[in-house]
mmCIF file of C-alpha atoms in Angstrom:
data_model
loop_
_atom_site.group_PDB
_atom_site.id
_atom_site.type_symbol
_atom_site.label_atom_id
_atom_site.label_comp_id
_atom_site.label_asym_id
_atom_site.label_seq_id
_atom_site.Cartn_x
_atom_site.Cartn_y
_atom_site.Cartn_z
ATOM 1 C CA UNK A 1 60.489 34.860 -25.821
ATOM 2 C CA UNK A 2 60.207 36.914 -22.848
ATOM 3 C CA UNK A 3 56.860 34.862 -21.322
ATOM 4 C CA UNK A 4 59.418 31.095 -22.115
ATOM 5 C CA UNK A 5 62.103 33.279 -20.067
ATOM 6 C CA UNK A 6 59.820 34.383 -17.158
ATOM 7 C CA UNK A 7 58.305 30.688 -17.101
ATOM 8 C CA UNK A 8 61.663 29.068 -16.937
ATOM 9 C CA UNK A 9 62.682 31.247 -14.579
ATOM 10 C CA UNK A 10 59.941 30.938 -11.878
ATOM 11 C CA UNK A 11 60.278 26.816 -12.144
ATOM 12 C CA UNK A 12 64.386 27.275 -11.213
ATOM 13 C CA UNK A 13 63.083 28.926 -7.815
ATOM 14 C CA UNK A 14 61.781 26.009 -6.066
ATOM 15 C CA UNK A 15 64.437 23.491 -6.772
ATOM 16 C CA UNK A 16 66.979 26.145 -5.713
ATOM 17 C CA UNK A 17 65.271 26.283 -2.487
ATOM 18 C CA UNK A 18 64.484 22.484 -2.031
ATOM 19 C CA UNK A 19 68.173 21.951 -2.833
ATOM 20 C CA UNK A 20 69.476 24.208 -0.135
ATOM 21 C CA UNK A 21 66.578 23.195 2.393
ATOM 22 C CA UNK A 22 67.947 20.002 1.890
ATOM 23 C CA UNK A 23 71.642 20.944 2.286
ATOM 24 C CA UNK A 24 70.282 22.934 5.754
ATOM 25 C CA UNK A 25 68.646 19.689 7.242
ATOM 26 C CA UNK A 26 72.307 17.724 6.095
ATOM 27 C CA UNK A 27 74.089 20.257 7.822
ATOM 28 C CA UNK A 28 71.879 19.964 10.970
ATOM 29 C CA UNK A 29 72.922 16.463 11.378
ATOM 30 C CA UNK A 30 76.700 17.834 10.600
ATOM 31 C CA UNK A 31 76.539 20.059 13.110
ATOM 32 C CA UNK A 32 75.891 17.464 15.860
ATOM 33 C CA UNK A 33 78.339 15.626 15.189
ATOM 34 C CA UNK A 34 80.914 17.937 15.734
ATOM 35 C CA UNK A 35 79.052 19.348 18.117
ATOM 36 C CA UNK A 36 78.148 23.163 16.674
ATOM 37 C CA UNK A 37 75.337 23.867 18.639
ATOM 38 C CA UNK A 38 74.996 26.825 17.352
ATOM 39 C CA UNK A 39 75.150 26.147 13.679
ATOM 40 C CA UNK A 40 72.664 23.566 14.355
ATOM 41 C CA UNK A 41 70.160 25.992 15.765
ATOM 42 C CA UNK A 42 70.961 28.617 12.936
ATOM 43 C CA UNK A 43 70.496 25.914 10.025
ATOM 44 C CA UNK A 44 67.493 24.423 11.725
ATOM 45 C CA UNK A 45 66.202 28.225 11.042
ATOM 46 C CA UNK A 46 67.457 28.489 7.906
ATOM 47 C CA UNK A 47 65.687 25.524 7.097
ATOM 48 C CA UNK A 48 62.452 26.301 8.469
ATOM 49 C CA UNK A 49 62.492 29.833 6.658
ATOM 50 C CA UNK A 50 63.244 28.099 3.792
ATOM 51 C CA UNK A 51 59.697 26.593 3.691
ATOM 52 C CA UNK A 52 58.027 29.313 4.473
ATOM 53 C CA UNK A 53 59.630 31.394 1.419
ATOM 54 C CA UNK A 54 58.152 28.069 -0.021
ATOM 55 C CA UNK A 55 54.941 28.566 1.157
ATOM 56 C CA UNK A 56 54.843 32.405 0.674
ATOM 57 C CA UNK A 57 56.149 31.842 -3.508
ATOM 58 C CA UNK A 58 53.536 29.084 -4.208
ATOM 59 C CA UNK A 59 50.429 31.038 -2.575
ATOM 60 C CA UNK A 60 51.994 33.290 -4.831
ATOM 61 C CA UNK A 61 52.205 35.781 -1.334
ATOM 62 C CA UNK A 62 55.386 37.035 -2.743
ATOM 63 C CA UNK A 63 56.659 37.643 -6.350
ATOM 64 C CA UNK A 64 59.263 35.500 -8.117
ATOM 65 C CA UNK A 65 62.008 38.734 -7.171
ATOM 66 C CA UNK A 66 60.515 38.947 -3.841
ATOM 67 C CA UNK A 67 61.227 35.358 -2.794
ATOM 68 C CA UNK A 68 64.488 35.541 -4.470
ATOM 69 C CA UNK A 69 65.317 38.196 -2.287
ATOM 70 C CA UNK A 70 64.329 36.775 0.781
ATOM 71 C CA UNK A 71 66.123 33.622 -0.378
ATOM 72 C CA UNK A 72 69.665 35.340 -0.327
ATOM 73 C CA UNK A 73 68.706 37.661 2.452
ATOM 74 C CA UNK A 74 68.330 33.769 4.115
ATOM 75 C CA UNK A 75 71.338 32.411 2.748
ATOM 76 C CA UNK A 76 73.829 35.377 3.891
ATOM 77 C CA UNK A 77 72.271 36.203 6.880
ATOM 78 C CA UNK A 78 71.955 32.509 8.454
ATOM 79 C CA UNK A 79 74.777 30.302 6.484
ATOM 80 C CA UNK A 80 77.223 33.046 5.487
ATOM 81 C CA UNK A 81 77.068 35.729 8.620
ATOM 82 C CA UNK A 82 75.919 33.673 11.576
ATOM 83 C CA UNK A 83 77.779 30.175 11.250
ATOM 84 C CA UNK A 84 80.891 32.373 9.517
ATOM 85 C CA UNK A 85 81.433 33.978 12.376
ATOM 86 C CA UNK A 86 81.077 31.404 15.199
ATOM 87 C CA UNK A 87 83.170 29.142 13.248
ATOM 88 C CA UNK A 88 86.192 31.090 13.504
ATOM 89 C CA UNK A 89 86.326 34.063 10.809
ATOM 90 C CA UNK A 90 89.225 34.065 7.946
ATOM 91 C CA UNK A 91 89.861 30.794 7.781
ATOM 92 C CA UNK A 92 86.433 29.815 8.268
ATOM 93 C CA UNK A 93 84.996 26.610 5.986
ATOM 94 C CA UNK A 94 81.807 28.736 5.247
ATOM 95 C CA UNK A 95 83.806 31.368 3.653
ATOM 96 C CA UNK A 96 83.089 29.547 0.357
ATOM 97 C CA UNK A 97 79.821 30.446 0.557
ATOM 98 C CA UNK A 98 79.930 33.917 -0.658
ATOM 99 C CA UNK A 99 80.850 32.506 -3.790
ATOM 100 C CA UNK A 100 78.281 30.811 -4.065
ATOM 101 C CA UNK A 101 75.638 33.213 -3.388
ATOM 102 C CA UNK A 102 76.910 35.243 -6.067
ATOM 103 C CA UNK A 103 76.702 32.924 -8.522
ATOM 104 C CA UNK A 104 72.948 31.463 -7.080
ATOM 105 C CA UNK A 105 72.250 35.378 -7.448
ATOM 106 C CA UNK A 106 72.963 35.880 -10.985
ATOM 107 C CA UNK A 107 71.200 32.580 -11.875
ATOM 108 C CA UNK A 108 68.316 33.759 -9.895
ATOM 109 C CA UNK A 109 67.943 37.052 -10.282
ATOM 110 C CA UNK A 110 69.993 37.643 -13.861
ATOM 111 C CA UNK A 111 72.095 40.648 -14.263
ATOM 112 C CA UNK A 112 69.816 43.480 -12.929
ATOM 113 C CA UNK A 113 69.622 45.626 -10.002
ATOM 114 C CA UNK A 114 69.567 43.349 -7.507
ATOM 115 C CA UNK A 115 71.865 41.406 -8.522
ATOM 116 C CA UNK A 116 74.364 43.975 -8.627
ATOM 117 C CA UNK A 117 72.960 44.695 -5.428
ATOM 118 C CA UNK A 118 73.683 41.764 -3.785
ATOM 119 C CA UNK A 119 77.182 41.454 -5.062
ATOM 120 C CA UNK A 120 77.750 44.803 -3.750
ATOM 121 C CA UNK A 121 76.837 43.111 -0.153
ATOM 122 C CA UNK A 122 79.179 40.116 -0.760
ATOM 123 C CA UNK A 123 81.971 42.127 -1.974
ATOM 124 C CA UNK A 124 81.296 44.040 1.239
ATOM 125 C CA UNK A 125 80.710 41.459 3.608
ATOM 126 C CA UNK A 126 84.143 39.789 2.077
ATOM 127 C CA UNK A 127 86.099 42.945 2.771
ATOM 128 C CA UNK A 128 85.258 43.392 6.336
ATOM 129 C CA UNK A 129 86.107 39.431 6.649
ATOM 130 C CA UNK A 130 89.993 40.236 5.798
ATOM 131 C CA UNK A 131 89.462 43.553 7.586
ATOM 132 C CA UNK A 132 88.898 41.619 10.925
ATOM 133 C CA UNK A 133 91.905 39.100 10.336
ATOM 134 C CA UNK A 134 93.816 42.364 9.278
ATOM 135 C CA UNK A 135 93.525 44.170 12.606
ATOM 136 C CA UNK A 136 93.522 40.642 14.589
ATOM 137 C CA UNK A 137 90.006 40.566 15.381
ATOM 138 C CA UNK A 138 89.640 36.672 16.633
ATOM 139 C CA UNK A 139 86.419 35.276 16.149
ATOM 140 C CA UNK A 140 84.842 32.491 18.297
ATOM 141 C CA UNK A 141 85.454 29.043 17.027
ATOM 142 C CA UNK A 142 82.106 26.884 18.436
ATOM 143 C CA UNK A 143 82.820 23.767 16.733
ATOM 144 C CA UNK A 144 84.891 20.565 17.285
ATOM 145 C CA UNK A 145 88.017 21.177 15.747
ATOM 146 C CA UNK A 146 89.069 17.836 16.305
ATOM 147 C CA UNK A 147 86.868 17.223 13.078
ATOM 148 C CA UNK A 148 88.929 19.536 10.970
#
């Protein structure tokens, strides 16, 4: 049972990351349009370390937990920290995105340490996000809100 569950699990990885890669190179062309340059510049890098977390996981560089790792690391750091807060903080479209991670996490990574890790970080990241609206921290908003 437990080699079925460690080869099922190391197949999920790359779809995962081909899925979001995807999603990044979308977004790119998203961004132009409404003229984020600076959420096309972070998702172009998001993108590109996508494929090299790619690269590192097939050459087999880097272990099914460490890719997953650097795979959220990616995701919060680039789509959930970077374009959250240039694209104006509370009330921010990205906000979802935390969500999202937690739940990629827990498919990913199951219910162990990391993943209680990571939630920790989200829980924390999503804290300080309603801690900056509280104290009427305003955040830059780089994008064409005309689109909104």
């Amino acid at each position: 049972m437990s080699i079925i569950h460690h080869f099922n699990r190391d197949k999920i990885l790359i779809p995962f990351i081909g899925i979001t890669s995807f999603f990044s190179a979308i977004f790119v062309l998203i961004c132009l349009v409404i003229h984020f340059k600076i959420g096309m510049c972070v998702m172009s890098s998001n993108f590109f370390i996508f494929l090299i977390i790619i690269f590192l996981f097939k050459k087999k560089i880097t272990t099914y937990v460490q890719s997953c790792n650097l795979y959220i690391f990616n995701c919060t750091a680039t789509v959930g920290l970077l374009s959250y807060f240039y694209s104006g903080g509370i009330f921010s479209p990205f906000l979802i995105t935390y969500i999202m991670l937690s739940v990629m996490t827990v498919l990913l990574l199951g219910r162990g340490f990391y993943a209680w890790m990571w939630l920790c970080i989200f829980v924390t990241i999503i804290l300080l996000i309603g801690f900056t609206h509280y104290v009427g921290l305003q955040l830059p908003i780089k994008y064409d809100q005309s689109f909104t």
